[in-house]
Coordinates of C-alpha atoms and ligand atoms in Angstrom, one line a residue:
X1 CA 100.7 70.6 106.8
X2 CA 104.2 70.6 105.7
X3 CA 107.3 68.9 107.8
X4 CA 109.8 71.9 106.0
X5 CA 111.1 73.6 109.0
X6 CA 109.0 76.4 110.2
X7 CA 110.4 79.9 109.3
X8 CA 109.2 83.4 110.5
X9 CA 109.8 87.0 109.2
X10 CA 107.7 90.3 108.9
X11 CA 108.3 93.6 107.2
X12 CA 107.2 97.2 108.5
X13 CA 104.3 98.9 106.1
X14 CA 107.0 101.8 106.1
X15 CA 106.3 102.9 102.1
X16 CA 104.6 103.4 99.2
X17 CA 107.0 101.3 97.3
X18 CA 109.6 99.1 98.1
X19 CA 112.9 99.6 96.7
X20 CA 115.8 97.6 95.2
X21 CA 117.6 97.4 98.8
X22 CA 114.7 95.7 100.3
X23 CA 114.1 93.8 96.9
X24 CA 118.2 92.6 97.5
X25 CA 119.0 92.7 100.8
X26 CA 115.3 90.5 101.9
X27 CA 113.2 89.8 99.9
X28 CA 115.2 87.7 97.3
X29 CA 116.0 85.8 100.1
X30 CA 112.7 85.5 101.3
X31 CA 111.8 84.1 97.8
X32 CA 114.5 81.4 97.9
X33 CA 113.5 80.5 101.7
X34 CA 110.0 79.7 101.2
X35 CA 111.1 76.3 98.9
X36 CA 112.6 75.4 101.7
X37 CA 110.4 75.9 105.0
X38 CA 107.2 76.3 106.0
X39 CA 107.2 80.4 105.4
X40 CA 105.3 82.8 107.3
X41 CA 105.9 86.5 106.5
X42 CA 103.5 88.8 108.4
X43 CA 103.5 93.1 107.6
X44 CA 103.5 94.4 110.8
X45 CA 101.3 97.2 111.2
X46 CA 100.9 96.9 115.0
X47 CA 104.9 97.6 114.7
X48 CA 104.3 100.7 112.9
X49 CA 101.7 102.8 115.1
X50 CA 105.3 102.9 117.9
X51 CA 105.7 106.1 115.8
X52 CA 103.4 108.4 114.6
X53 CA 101.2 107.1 111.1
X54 CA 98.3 109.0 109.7
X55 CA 95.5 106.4 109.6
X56 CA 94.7 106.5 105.9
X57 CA 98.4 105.7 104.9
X58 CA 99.1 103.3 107.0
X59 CA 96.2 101.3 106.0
X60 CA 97.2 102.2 101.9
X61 CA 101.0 101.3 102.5
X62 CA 100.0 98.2 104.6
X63 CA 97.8 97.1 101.3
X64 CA 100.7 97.8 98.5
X65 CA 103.5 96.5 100.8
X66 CA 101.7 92.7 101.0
X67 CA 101.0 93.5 97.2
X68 CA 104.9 94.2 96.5
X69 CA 105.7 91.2 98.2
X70 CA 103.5 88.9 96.4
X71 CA 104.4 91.1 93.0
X72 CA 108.0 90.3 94.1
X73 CA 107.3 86.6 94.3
X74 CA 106.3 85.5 97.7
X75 CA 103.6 83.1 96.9
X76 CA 100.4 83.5 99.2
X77 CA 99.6 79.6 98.6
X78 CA 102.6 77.9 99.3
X79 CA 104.0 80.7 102.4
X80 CA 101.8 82.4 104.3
X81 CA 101.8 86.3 104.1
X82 CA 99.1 88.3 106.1
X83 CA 98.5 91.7 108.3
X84 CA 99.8 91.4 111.8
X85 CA 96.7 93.1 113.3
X86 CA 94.1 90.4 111.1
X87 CA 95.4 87.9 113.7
X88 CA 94.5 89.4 117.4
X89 CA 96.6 86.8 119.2
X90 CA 100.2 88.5 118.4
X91 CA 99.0 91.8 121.2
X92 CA 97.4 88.9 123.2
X93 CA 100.7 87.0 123.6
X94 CA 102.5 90.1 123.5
X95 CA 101.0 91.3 126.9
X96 CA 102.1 87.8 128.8
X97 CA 105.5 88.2 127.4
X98 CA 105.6 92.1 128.9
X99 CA 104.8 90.2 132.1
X100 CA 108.7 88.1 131.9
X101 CA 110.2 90.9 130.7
X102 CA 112.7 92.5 132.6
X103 CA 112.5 96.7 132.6
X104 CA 116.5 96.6 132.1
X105 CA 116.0 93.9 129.8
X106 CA 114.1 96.3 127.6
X107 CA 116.0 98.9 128.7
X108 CA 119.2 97.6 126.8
X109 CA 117.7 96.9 123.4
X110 CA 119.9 99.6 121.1
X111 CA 117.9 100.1 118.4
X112 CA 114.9 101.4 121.0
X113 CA 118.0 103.2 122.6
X114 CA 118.9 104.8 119.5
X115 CA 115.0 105.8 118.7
X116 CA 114.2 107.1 121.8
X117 CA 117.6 109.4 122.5
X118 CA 117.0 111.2 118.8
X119 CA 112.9 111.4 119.7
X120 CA 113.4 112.4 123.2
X121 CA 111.6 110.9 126.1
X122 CA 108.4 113.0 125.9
X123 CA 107.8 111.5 122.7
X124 CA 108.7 108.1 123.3
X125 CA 106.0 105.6 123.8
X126 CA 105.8 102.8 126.0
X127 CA 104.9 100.6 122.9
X128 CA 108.1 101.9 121.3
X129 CA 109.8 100.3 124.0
X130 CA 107.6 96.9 124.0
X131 CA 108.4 97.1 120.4
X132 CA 110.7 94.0 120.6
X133 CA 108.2 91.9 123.1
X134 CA 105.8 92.2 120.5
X135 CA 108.4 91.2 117.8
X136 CA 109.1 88.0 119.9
X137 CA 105.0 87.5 120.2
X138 CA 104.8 86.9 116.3
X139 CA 107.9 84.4 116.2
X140 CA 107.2 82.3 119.5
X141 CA 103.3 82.2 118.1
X142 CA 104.0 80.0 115.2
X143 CA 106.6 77.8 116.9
X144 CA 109.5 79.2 114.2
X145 CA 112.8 77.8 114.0
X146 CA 113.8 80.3 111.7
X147 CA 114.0 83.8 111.5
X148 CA 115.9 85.6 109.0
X149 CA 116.5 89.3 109.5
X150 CA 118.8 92.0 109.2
X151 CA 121.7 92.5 111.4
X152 CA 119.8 95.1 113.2
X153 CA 117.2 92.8 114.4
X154 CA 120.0 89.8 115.7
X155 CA 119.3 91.7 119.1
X156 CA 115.5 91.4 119.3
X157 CA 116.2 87.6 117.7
X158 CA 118.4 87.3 121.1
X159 CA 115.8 88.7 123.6
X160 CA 112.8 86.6 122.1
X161 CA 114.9 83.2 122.6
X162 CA 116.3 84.3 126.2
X163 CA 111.8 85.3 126.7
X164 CA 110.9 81.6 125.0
X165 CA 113.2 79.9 127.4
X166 CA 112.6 81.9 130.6
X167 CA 109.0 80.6 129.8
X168 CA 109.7 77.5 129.4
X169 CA 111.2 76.7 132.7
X170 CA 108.9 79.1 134.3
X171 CA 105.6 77.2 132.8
X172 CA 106.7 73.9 131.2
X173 CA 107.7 73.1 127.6
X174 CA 105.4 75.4 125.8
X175 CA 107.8 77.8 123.3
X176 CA 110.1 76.6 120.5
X177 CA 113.7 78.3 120.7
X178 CA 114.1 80.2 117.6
X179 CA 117.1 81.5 115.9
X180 CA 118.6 84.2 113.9
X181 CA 119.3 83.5 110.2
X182 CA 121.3 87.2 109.3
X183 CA 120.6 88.2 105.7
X184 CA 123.6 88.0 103.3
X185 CA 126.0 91.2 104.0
X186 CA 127.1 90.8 100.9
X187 CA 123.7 91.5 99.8
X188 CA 123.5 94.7 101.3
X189 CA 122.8 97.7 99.2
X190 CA 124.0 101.4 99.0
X191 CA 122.3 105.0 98.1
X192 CA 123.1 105.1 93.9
X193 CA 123.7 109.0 94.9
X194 CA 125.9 108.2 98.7
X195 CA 127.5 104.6 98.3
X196 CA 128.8 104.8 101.6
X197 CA 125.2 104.5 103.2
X198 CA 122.4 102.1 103.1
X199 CA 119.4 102.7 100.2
X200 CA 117.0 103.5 102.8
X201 CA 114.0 105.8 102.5
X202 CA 114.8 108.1 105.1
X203 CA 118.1 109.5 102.7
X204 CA 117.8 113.0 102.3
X205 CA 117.3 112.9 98.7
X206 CA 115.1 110.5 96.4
X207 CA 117.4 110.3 93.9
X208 CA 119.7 107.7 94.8
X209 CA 116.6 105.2 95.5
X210 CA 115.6 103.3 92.9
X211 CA 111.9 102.2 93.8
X212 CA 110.2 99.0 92.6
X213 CA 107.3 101.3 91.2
X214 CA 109.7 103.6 89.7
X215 CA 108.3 103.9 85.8
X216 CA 111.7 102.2 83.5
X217 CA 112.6 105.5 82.1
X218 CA 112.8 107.0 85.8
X219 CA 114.9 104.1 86.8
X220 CA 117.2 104.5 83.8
X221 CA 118.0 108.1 84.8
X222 CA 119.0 107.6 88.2
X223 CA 121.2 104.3 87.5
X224 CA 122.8 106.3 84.8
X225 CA 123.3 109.6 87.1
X226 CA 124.8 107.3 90.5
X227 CA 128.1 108.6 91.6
X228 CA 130.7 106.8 90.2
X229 CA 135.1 107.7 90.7
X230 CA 137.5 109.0 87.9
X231 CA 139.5 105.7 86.9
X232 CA 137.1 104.5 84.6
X233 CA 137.7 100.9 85.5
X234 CA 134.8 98.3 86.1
X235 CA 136.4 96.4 89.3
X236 CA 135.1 95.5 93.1
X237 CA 137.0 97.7 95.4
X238 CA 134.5 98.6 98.2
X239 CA 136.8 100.8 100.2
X240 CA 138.3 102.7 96.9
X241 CA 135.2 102.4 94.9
X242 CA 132.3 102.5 96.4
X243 CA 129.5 103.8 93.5
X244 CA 131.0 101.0 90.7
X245 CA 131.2 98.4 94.0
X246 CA 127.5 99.0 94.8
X247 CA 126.5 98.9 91.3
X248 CA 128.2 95.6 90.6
X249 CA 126.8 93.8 93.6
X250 CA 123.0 95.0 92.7
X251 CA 124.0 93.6 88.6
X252 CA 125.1 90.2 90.3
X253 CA 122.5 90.0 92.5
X254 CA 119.9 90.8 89.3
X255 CA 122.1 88.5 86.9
X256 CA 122.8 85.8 88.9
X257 CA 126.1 85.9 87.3
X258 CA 129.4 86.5 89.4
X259 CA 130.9 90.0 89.9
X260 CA 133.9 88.7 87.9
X261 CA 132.3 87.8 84.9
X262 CA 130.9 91.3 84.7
X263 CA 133.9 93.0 85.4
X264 CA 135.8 91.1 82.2
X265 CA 132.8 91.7 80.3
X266 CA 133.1 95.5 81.1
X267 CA 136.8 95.3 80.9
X268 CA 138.0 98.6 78.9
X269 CA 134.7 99.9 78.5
X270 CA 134.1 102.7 80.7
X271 CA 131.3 103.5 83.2
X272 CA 128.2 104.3 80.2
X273 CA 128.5 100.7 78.7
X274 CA 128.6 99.5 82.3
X275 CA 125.7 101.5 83.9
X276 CA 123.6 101.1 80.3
X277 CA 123.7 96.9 81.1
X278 CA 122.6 97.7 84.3
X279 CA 120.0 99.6 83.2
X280 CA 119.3 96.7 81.0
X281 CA 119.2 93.9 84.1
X282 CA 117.3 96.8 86.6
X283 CA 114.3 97.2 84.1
X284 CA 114.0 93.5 82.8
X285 CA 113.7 92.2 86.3
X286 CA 111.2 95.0 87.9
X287 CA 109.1 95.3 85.0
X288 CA 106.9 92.6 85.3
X289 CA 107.1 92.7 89.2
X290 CA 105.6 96.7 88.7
X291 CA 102.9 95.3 86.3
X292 CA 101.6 92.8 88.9
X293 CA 101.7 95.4 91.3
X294 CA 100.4 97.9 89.7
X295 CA 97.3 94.6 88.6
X296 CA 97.1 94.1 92.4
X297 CA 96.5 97.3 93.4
X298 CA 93.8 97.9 90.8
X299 CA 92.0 94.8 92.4
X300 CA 91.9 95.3 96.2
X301 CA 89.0 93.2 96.7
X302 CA 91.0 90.3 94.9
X303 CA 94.0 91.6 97.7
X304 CA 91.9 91.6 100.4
X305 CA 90.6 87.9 99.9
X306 CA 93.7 86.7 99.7
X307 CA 95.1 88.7 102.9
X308 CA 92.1 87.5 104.7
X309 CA 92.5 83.8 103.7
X310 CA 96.1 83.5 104.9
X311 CA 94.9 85.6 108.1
X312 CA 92.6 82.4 108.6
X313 CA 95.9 80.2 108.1
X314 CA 97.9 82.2 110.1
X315 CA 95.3 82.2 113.2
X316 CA 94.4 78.7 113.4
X317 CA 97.9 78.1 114.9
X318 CA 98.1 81.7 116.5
X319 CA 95.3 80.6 118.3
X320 CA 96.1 77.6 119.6
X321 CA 99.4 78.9 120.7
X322 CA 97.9 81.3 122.6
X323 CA 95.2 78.9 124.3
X324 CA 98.1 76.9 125.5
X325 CA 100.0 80.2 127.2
X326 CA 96.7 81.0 128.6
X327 CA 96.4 78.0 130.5
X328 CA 99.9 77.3 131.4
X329 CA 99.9 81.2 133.0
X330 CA 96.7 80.1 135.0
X331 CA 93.8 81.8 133.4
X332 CA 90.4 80.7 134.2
X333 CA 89.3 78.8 131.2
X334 CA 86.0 80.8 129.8
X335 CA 83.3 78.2 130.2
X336 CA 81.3 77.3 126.1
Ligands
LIG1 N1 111.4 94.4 113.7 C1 111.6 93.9 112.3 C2 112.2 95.0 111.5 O1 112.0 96.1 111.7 C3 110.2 93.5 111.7 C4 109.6 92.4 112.4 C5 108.5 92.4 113.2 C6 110.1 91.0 112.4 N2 108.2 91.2 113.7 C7 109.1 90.3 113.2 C8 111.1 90.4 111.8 C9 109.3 88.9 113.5 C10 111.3 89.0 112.1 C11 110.4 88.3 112.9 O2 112.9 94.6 110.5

């Protein structure tokens, strides 16, 4: 269809809302990429049952994530943004890759280190652990040379081009070597109410998230509460200033204009000027991304239909993909 390199990302249906560290850190990104290459962004629901959902949740926060991201500006007609579980061929490929996969392999991944030493092995499942086969199943489907993630995932990244090549020389030519693209670090955004960790929904407290769906006078309170420091000086200092740091990396990001332009513009000011701008920047660029939200959500058959058409997109090279594996790996062709 298009000769843009192919590019490859999904998100976890973990919320109701997404919130301004997603909206920075990936998907602003995302939205930049998709000019660029040949997009695929899946929400990856088969991801999420590795830990416990309750069915009628998952199903409502897969719906509003893929309707934040197109509210956000992924465009289902020129990238191509479906539910992980509308195409069956990402458990299908997933299963041969379990097959190459060494135990220790699996064993070494840190973030399914991390997940199972705080859940205890009782609770761990063994699709928890085949979590990152499974991630390298929706990249090696659709031939991606691209796949931008967070530092967290550069691991998983790793394992699915060390699983694409083992294939390879096992069966023939048949995968495409991806690679990583890491997010911007730069990008990365901190709790308004705990600077020094990530925005993240799992913080103890809600009120140093600022959520996409947040109404603007919500938003306005909790920019103009974040913790702050005593100087009363407007400057980047992300060791010695953590709260006015964070704040001036999320007004750049929003602005498009460089942290030292705000900085002179604040210059003598104080911190209510400051955070009232931000305010300002915050609400003027969420506002109309709530609205279509908030338009989407009131319309899920209109959702649904467009979920379901980029499913169809998404499959036709799934599926072929997958025929290819199948017959490289020996299975008997079924007879038409
Ligand atoms: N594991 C990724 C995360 O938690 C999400 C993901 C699933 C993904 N499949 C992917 C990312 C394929 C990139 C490519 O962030």
């Amino acid at each position: 269809m298009t000769n843009l390199p192919r590019l490859y990302s999904g998100m976890q249906p973990s919320a109701d809302s997404l919130h301004l560290g997603n909206y920075i850190g990936a998907l602003l990104q995302w939205k930049e990429l998709q000019s660029t290459h040949d997009a695929f962004f899946s929400v990856v629901d088969l991801h999420a049952i590795t830990v416990a959902q309750d069915p009628a949740e998952l199903r409502e926060k897969t719906r509003r994530t893929a309707a934040q991201y197109i509210a956000a500006g992924i465009d289902p007609s020129a990238s191509t943004l479906y539910v992980q579980s509308h195409v069956p061929a990402h458990a299908q490929l997933a299963w041969v890759l379990n097959t190459i996969t060494g135990f220790g392999e699996a064993s070494r991944m840190t973030q399914f280190k991390d997940k199972s030493a705080r859940q205890g092995a009782e609770a761990t499942s063994v699709g928890l652990f085949a979590y990152p086969v499974l991630m390298a199943a929706d990249i090696l489907l659709y031939d991606a040379e691209v796949v931008p993630v967070g530092d967290d995932q550069r691991q998983h990244v790793e394992l699915t081009r060390d699983l694409a090549e083992r294939f390879n020389s096992r069966y023939g030519d048949t995968f495409v070597v991806p690679q990583a693209m890491i997010l911007k670090e730069s990008a990365r955004i901190y709790d308004l109410q705990n600077p020094e960790s990530k925005m993240s929904k799992s913080a103890e407290s809600g009120s140093g998230i600022v959520w996409l769906l947040d109404e603007p006078e919500v938003t306005r309170k909790k920019i103009m509460r974040a913790v702050t420091d005593t100087d009363g000086v407007v400057s980047f200092d992300r060791q010695g200033k953590p709260g006015i740091s964070n704040l001036l990396v999320i007004y750049s990001a929003l602005s498009g204009r460089s942290i030292e332009s705000i900085e002179l513009e604040y210059e003598g000011t104080g911190y209510g000027d400051f955070k009232k701008g931000l305010v300002e920047v915050v609400v003027d660029e969420f506002a109309p991304v709530r609205q279509r939200a908030l338009d989407l959500f009131a319309d899920p058959g209109e959702l649904d239909r467009i979920l379901a058409a980029n499913a169809d997109r998404a499959s036709e090279i799934a599926e072929s993909t997958l025929a290819k594996v199948y017959d490289r790996v020996g299975f008997l062709r079924r007879s038409r």
